[in-house]
mmCIF file of C-alpha atoms and ligand atoms in Angstrom:
data_model
loop_
_atom_site.group_PDB
_atom_site.id
_atom_site.type_symbol
_atom_site.label_atom_id
_atom_site.label_comp_id
_atom_site.label_asym_id
_atom_site.label_seq_id
_atom_site.Cartn_x
_atom_site.Cartn_y
_atom_site.Cartn_z
ATOM 1 C CA MET A 1 -23.683 -14.652 -0.902
ATOM 2 C CA ILE A 2 -20.362 -13.840 -2.529
ATOM 3 C CA LYS A 3 -19.245 -15.948 -5.519
ATOM 4 C CA GLN A 4 -16.277 -18.243 -4.978
ATOM 5 C CA ALA A 5 -14.035 -16.648 -7.625
ATOM 6 C CA VAL A 6 -14.595 -13.195 -6.111
ATOM 7 C CA GLU A 7 -14.061 -14.493 -2.570
ATOM 8 C CA LYS A 8 -10.770 -16.135 -3.614
ATOM 9 C CA SER A 9 -9.463 -13.013 -5.310
ATOM 10 C CA ILE A 10 -10.375 -10.800 -2.356
ATOM 11 C CA ASN A 11 -8.612 -13.265 -0.050
ATOM 12 C CA ASP A 12 -5.543 -12.939 -2.295
ATOM 13 C CA GLN A 13 -5.884 -9.168 -2.038
ATOM 14 C CA ILE A 14 -5.979 -9.350 1.780
ATOM 15 C CA ASN A 15 -2.629 -11.123 1.529
ATOM 16 C CA ALA A 16 -1.292 -8.454 -0.863
ATOM 17 C CA GLU A 17 -2.394 -5.645 1.483
ATOM 18 C CA LEU A 18 -0.799 -7.326 4.493
ATOM 19 C CA TYR A 19 2.374 -7.852 2.462
ATOM 20 C CA SER A 20 2.305 -4.103 1.691
ATOM 21 C CA ALA A 21 2.133 -3.425 5.435
ATOM 22 C CA TYR A 22 5.120 -5.752 5.967
ATOM 23 C CA LEU A 23 7.060 -4.083 3.160
ATOM 24 C CA TYR A 24 6.431 -0.581 4.517
ATOM 25 C CA LEU A 25 7.281 -1.621 8.049
ATOM 26 C CA SER A 26 10.568 -3.032 6.773
ATOM 27 C CA MET A 27 11.199 0.277 4.985
ATOM 28 C CA SER A 28 10.385 2.113 8.213
ATOM 29 C CA SER A 29 12.962 0.014 10.000
ATOM 30 C CA TYR A 30 15.521 0.847 7.279
ATOM 31 C CA PHE A 31 14.895 4.565 7.864
ATOM 32 C CA GLU A 32 15.163 4.112 11.635
ATOM 33 C CA SER A 33 18.584 2.538 11.070
ATOM 34 C CA LYS A 34 19.611 5.623 9.063
ATOM 35 C CA ASN A 35 18.369 8.040 11.775
ATOM 36 C CA LEU A 36 15.676 9.418 9.472
ATOM 37 C CA GLY A 37 12.832 9.386 11.983
ATOM 38 C CA GLY A 38 10.438 11.432 9.824
ATOM 39 C CA PHE A 39 10.701 9.006 6.904
ATOM 40 C CA ALA A 40 10.353 6.103 9.351
ATOM 41 C CA HIS A 41 7.206 7.681 10.805
ATOM 42 C CA TRP A 42 5.718 8.212 7.330
ATOM 43 C CA MET A 43 6.344 4.563 6.447
ATOM 44 C CA THR A 44 4.818 3.354 9.720
ATOM 45 C CA VAL A 45 1.646 5.360 9.062
ATOM 46 C CA GLN A 46 1.620 3.877 5.548
ATOM 47 C CA ALA A 47 1.964 0.356 6.979
ATOM 48 C CA LYS A 48 -1.029 0.979 9.263
ATOM 49 C CA GLU A 49 -3.057 2.186 6.279
ATOM 50 C CA GLU A 50 -2.307 -1.099 4.527
ATOM 51 C CA VAL A 51 -3.598 -3.056 7.530
ATOM 52 C CA ASN A 52 -6.772 -0.944 7.293
ATOM 53 C CA HIS A 53 -7.061 -1.798 3.591
ATOM 54 C CA ALA A 54 -6.793 -5.494 4.475
ATOM 55 C CA MET A 55 -9.345 -5.153 7.283
ATOM 56 C CA LYS A 56 -11.827 -3.413 5.007
ATOM 57 C CA PHE A 57 -11.659 -6.434 2.665
ATOM 58 C CA TYR A 58 -11.878 -8.749 5.678
ATOM 59 C CA GLY A 59 -15.076 -7.043 6.821
ATOM 60 C CA TYR A 60 -16.520 -7.119 3.317
ATOM 61 C CA ILE A 61 -16.056 -10.892 2.841
ATOM 62 C CA ASN A 62 -17.723 -11.517 6.193
ATOM 63 C CA GLU A 63 -20.555 -9.126 5.425
ATOM 64 C CA ARG A 64 -21.246 -10.985 2.167
ATOM 65 C CA GLY A 65 -21.380 -14.363 3.902
ATOM 66 C CA GLY A 66 -17.976 -15.487 2.618
ATOM 67 C CA ARG A 67 -15.022 -16.998 4.416
ATOM 68 C CA VAL A 68 -11.731 -15.231 5.001
ATOM 69 C CA THR A 69 -8.744 -17.561 4.549
ATOM 70 C CA LEU A 70 -5.378 -16.180 5.545
ATOM 71 C CA LYS A 71 -2.212 -17.247 3.790
ATOM 72 C CA ALA A 72 1.472 -16.902 4.659
ATOM 73 C CA ILE A 73 2.921 -13.430 4.109
ATOM 74 C CA ASP A 74 6.190 -13.278 2.136
ATOM 75 C CA SER A 75 9.269 -11.733 3.747
ATOM 76 C CA PRO A 76 9.910 -8.216 2.453
ATOM 77 C CA PRO A 77 13.370 -6.924 1.435
ATOM 78 C CA VAL A 78 15.509 -5.544 4.261
ATOM 79 C CA ASN A 79 17.891 -3.116 2.570
ATOM 80 C CA TRP A 80 17.759 -0.391 -0.041
ATOM 81 C CA LYS A 81 20.422 1.750 -1.698
ATOM 82 C CA SER A 82 19.103 5.147 -0.610
ATOM 83 C CA PRO A 83 15.938 7.003 0.505
ATOM 84 C CA LEU A 84 15.206 7.622 -3.195
ATOM 85 C CA ASP A 85 15.533 3.889 -3.908
ATOM 86 C CA VAL A 86 13.010 3.184 -1.113
ATOM 87 C CA LEU A 87 10.443 5.700 -2.336
ATOM 88 C CA GLU A 88 10.827 4.617 -5.961
ATOM 89 C CA ASN A 89 10.038 1.102 -4.767
ATOM 90 C CA VAL A 90 7.012 2.358 -2.814
ATOM 91 C CA TYR A 91 5.745 4.014 -5.989
ATOM 92 C CA LYS A 92 6.377 0.878 -8.084
ATOM 93 C CA HIS A 93 4.645 -1.246 -5.469
ATOM 94 C CA GLU A 94 1.589 1.015 -5.434
ATOM 95 C CA VAL A 95 1.355 0.855 -9.240
ATOM 96 C CA LYS A 96 1.392 -2.936 -8.920
ATOM 97 C CA VAL A 97 -1.372 -2.825 -6.286
ATOM 98 C CA THR A 98 -3.433 -0.546 -8.541
ATOM 99 C CA GLY A 99 -3.147 -3.243 -11.218
ATOM 100 C CA LEU A 100 -4.419 -5.853 -8.742
ATOM 101 C CA ILE A 101 -7.411 -3.675 -7.793
ATOM 102 C CA ASN A 102 -8.201 -3.071 -11.474
ATOM 103 C CA LYS A 103 -8.142 -6.832 -12.052
ATOM 104 C CA LEU A 104 -10.549 -7.289 -9.145
ATOM 105 C CA VAL A 105 -12.923 -4.738 -10.667
ATOM 106 C CA ASN A 106 -12.792 -6.591 -13.988
ATOM 107 C CA LEU A 107 -13.511 -9.887 -12.220
ATOM 108 C CA ALA A 108 -16.477 -8.371 -10.341
ATOM 109 C CA ARG A 109 -17.795 -7.067 -13.674
ATOM 110 C CA SER A 110 -17.430 -10.408 -15.432
ATOM 111 C CA GLU A 111 -19.167 -12.125 -12.484
ATOM 112 C CA LYS A 112 -21.917 -9.459 -12.596
ATOM 113 C CA ASP A 113 -21.221 -8.718 -8.922
ATOM 114 C CA VAL A 114 -22.336 -5.090 -8.791
ATOM 115 C CA ALA A 115 -21.999 -4.832 -4.992
ATOM 116 C CA THR A 116 -18.326 -5.829 -5.126
ATOM 117 C CA GLU A 117 -17.684 -3.525 -8.064
ATOM 118 C CA ASN A 118 -19.202 -0.668 -6.085
ATOM 119 C CA PHE A 119 -17.232 -1.601 -2.953
ATOM 120 C CA LEU A 120 -13.993 -1.574 -4.965
ATOM 121 C CA MET A 121 -14.478 2.040 -6.083
ATOM 122 C CA TRP A 122 -13.148 3.203 -2.702
ATOM 123 C CA TYR A 123 -9.889 1.369 -3.480
ATOM 124 C CA ILE A 124 -9.733 2.863 -6.978
ATOM 125 C CA ASP A 125 -9.796 6.362 -5.441
ATOM 126 C CA GLU A 126 -7.399 5.338 -2.703
ATOM 127 C CA GLN A 127 -4.852 4.044 -5.238
ATOM 128 C CA VAL A 128 -4.840 7.370 -7.085
ATOM 129 C CA GLU A 129 -3.926 9.004 -3.770
ATOM 130 C CA GLU A 130 -1.375 6.322 -2.828
ATOM 131 C CA GLU A 131 0.481 6.627 -6.136
ATOM 132 C CA ALA A 132 0.427 10.427 -6.011
ATOM 133 C CA SER A 133 1.745 10.697 -2.445
ATOM 134 C CA ALA A 134 4.648 8.291 -3.123
ATOM 135 C CA ASP A 135 5.496 10.051 -6.392
ATOM 136 C CA ALA A 136 5.469 13.472 -4.684
ATOM 137 C CA ILE A 137 8.196 12.303 -2.296
ATOM 138 C CA VAL A 138 10.171 10.720 -5.165
ATOM 139 C CA GLN A 139 10.133 14.067 -6.985
ATOM 140 C CA LYS A 140 11.278 15.946 -3.877
ATOM 141 C CA LEU A 141 14.128 13.470 -3.326
ATOM 142 C CA LYS A 142 15.226 13.944 -6.935
ATOM 143 C CA LEU A 143 15.353 17.712 -6.397
ATOM 144 C CA ILE A 144 17.257 17.288 -3.129
ATOM 145 C CA LYS A 145 19.884 14.985 -4.706
ATOM 146 C CA ASP A 146 22.829 14.822 -2.275
ATOM 147 C CA SER A 147 21.887 17.805 -0.110
ATOM 148 C CA ALA A 148 21.989 16.747 3.564
ATOM 149 C CA ASN A 149 20.120 19.925 4.419
ATOM 150 C CA GLY A 150 17.338 19.105 1.947
ATOM 151 C CA LEU A 151 17.049 15.568 3.317
ATOM 152 C CA PHE A 152 16.861 16.911 6.863
ATOM 153 C CA MET A 153 14.060 19.302 5.879
ATOM 154 C CA LEU A 154 12.100 16.591 4.077
ATOM 155 C CA ASP A 155 12.534 14.275 7.062
ATOM 156 C CA HIS A 156 11.039 17.008 9.244
ATOM 157 C CA GLU A 157 8.121 17.436 6.826
ATOM 158 C CA LEU A 158 7.362 13.689 6.712
ATOM 159 C CA ALA A 159 7.359 13.537 10.506
ATOM 160 C CA GLN A 160 4.165 15.658 10.447
ATOM 161 C CA ARG A 161 2.047 12.966 8.759
ATOM 162 C CA GLU A 162 -0.985 12.059 10.839
HETATM 163 FE FE1 FEO B 201 -3.339 -0.865 -0.028
HETATM 164 FE FE2 FEO B 201 -1.107 1.126 -0.684
HETATM 165 O O1 FEO B 201 -2.463 0.045 -1.284
#
Protein backbone atom coordinates (compact mmCIF):
# COMPACT_ATOMS: atom_id res chain seq x y z
CA MET A 1 0.00 0.00 0.00
CA ILE A 2 1.35 3.39 -0.99
CA LYS A 3 1.88 6.01 1.75
CA GLN A 4 -0.43 9.01 1.72
CA ALA A 5 2.31 11.63 1.27
CA VAL A 6 3.69 9.75 -1.75
CA GLU A 7 0.21 9.22 -3.21
CA LYS A 8 -0.55 12.95 -2.87
CA SER A 9 2.67 14.02 -4.53
CA ILE A 10 2.21 11.58 -7.41
CA ASN A 11 -1.34 12.89 -7.87
CA ASP A 12 0.14 16.40 -8.05
CA GLN A 13 2.62 15.11 -10.63
CA ILE A 14 -0.21 13.65 -12.74
CA ASN A 15 -1.64 17.17 -12.81
CA ALA A 16 1.76 18.63 -13.77
CA GLU A 17 2.17 16.11 -16.61
CA LEU A 18 -1.32 16.82 -17.94
CA TYR A 19 -0.60 20.54 -17.72
CA SER A 20 2.56 19.89 -19.78
CA ALA A 21 0.39 18.18 -22.40
CA TYR A 22 -1.94 21.21 -22.41
CA LEU A 23 1.00 23.61 -22.70
CA TYR A 24 2.54 21.71 -25.62
CA LEU A 25 -0.79 21.41 -27.38
CA SER A 26 -1.23 25.16 -27.06
CA MET A 27 2.26 25.62 -28.51
CA SER A 28 1.33 23.25 -31.34
CA SER A 29 -1.68 25.40 -32.08
CA TYR A 30 0.54 28.51 -32.11
CA PHE A 31 2.78 26.86 -34.72
CA GLU A 32 -0.25 25.80 -36.78
CA SER A 33 -1.32 29.45 -36.82
CA LYS A 34 2.13 30.39 -38.16
CA ASN A 35 2.02 27.70 -40.90
CA LEU A 36 4.92 25.82 -39.31
CA GLY A 37 3.43 22.34 -39.58
CA GLY A 38 6.65 20.51 -38.66
CA PHE A 39 7.01 22.40 -35.38
CA ALA A 40 3.30 21.86 -34.72
CA HIS A 41 3.71 18.12 -35.32
CA TRP A 42 6.72 17.95 -32.98
CA MET A 43 4.75 19.70 -30.23
CA THR A 44 1.75 17.40 -30.72
CA VAL A 45 3.97 14.33 -30.34
CA GLN A 46 5.44 15.96 -27.22
CA ALA A 47 1.94 16.56 -25.83
CA LYS A 48 1.08 12.88 -26.34
CA GLU A 49 4.27 11.89 -24.52
CA GLU A 50 3.15 13.98 -21.55
CA VAL A 51 -0.20 12.17 -21.47
CA ASN A 52 1.79 8.91 -21.41
CA HIS A 53 3.86 10.23 -18.50
CA ALA A 54 0.64 11.01 -16.63
CA MET A 55 -0.83 7.59 -17.45
CA LYS A 56 2.27 5.80 -16.22
CA PHE A 57 1.82 7.54 -12.83
CA TYR A 58 -1.91 6.76 -12.97
CA GLY A 59 -1.17 3.06 -13.45
CA TYR A 60 1.43 3.09 -10.69
CA ILE A 61 -0.91 4.57 -8.04
CA ASN A 62 -3.54 1.97 -8.90
CA GLU A 63 -1.01 -0.85 -8.87
CA ARG A 64 0.09 0.18 -5.36
CA GLY A 65 -3.47 0.21 -4.04
CA GLY A 66 -3.72 4.01 -3.96
CA ARG A 67 -6.38 6.35 -5.26
CA VAL A 68 -5.94 8.67 -8.22
CA THR A 69 -7.57 12.07 -7.63
CA LEU A 70 -7.70 14.40 -10.60
CA LYS A 71 -7.55 18.15 -10.17
CA ALA A 72 -8.34 21.05 -12.49
CA ILE A 73 -5.70 21.74 -15.14
CA ASP A 74 -4.56 25.37 -15.46
CA SER A 75 -4.98 27.17 -18.78
CA PRO A 76 -1.69 27.40 -20.68
CA PRO A 77 -0.46 30.58 -22.42
CA VAL A 78 -1.75 31.13 -25.95
CA ASN A 79 0.87 33.32 -27.61
CA TRP A 80 4.64 33.53 -27.85
CA LYS A 81 7.00 36.04 -29.45
CA SER A 82 8.73 33.65 -31.85
CA PRO A 83 9.59 29.95 -32.43
CA LEU A 84 12.73 30.53 -30.33
CA ASP A 85 10.61 31.96 -27.50
CA VAL A 86 8.41 28.83 -27.62
CA LEU A 87 11.32 26.38 -27.51
CA GLU A 88 13.10 28.33 -24.77
CA ASN A 89 9.90 28.01 -22.76
CA VAL A 90 9.72 24.27 -23.49
CA TYR A 91 13.27 23.92 -22.18
CA LYS A 92 12.51 26.01 -19.07
CA HIS A 93 9.37 23.98 -18.44
CA GLU A 94 11.26 20.69 -18.70
CA VAL A 95 13.88 21.93 -16.22
CA LYS A 96 11.02 22.74 -13.85
CA VAL A 97 9.53 19.25 -14.32
CA THR A 98 12.95 17.70 -13.65
CA GLY A 99 12.95 19.59 -10.34
CA LEU A 100 9.52 18.14 -9.50
CA ILE A 101 10.69 14.59 -10.28
CA ASN A 102 13.82 15.11 -8.15
CA LYS A 103 11.61 16.26 -5.27
CA LEU A 104 9.50 13.12 -5.68
CA VAL A 105 12.62 10.96 -5.49
CA ASN A 106 13.68 12.75 -2.30
CA LEU A 107 10.21 12.22 -0.81
CA ALA A 108 10.26 8.50 -1.70
CA ARG A 109 13.68 8.25 -0.04
CA SER A 110 12.57 10.02 3.13
CA GLU A 111 9.48 7.77 3.27
CA LYS A 112 11.72 4.71 2.70
CA ASP A 113 9.54 3.80 -0.29
CA VAL A 114 12.10 1.89 -2.37
CA ALA A 115 9.54 0.72 -4.95
CA THR A 116 8.53 4.30 -5.76
CA GLU A 117 12.14 5.43 -5.84
CA ASN A 118 12.89 2.66 -8.32
CA PHE A 119 9.80 3.48 -10.40
CA LEU A 120 10.88 7.13 -10.59
CA MET A 121 14.24 6.26 -12.17
CA TRP A 122 12.49 5.92 -15.55
CA TYR A 123 11.41 9.57 -15.23
CA ILE A 124 14.91 10.66 -14.22
CA ASP A 125 16.26 9.21 -17.49
CA GLU A 126 13.33 10.58 -19.45
CA GLN A 127 13.95 14.12 -18.14
CA VAL A 128 17.57 14.03 -19.30
CA GLU A 129 16.24 13.24 -22.78
CA GLU A 130 13.43 15.81 -22.61
CA GLU A 131 15.78 18.63 -21.63
CA ALA A 132 18.34 17.64 -24.26
CA SER A 133 15.84 17.44 -27.14
CA ALA A 134 14.33 20.86 -26.33
CA ASP A 135 17.78 22.42 -25.94
CA ALA A 136 18.94 20.96 -29.27
CA ILE A 137 16.13 22.80 -31.06
CA VAL A 138 16.84 26.01 -29.12
CA GLN A 139 20.47 25.86 -30.29
CA LYS A 140 19.43 25.29 -33.91
CA LEU A 141 17.00 28.23 -33.77
CA LYS A 142 19.77 30.45 -32.40
CA LEU A 143 21.99 29.47 -35.34
CA ILE A 144 19.16 30.07 -37.81
CA LYS A 145 18.39 33.56 -36.42
CA ASP A 146 16.22 35.33 -39.02
CA SER A 147 16.85 32.98 -41.94
CA ALA A 148 13.50 31.96 -43.46
CA ASN A 149 15.31 29.21 -45.33
CA GLY A 150 16.81 27.83 -42.11
CA LEU A 151 13.41 27.89 -40.40
CA PHE A 152 11.84 26.09 -43.35
CA MET A 153 14.52 23.37 -43.20
CA LEU A 154 14.13 22.92 -39.45
CA ASP A 155 10.36 22.75 -39.84
CA HIS A 156 10.87 19.95 -42.36
CA GLU A 157 13.21 18.13 -39.97
CA LEU A 158 10.78 18.37 -37.03
CA ALA A 159 7.98 16.99 -39.19
CA GLN A 160 9.85 13.65 -39.24
CA ARG A 161 9.42 13.01 -35.50
CA GLU A 162 7.65 9.73 -34.83
FE1 LIG B 1 6.67 14.70 -18.55
FE2 LIG B 1 8.26 16.48 -20.47
O1 LIG B 1 8.09 15.74 -18.80
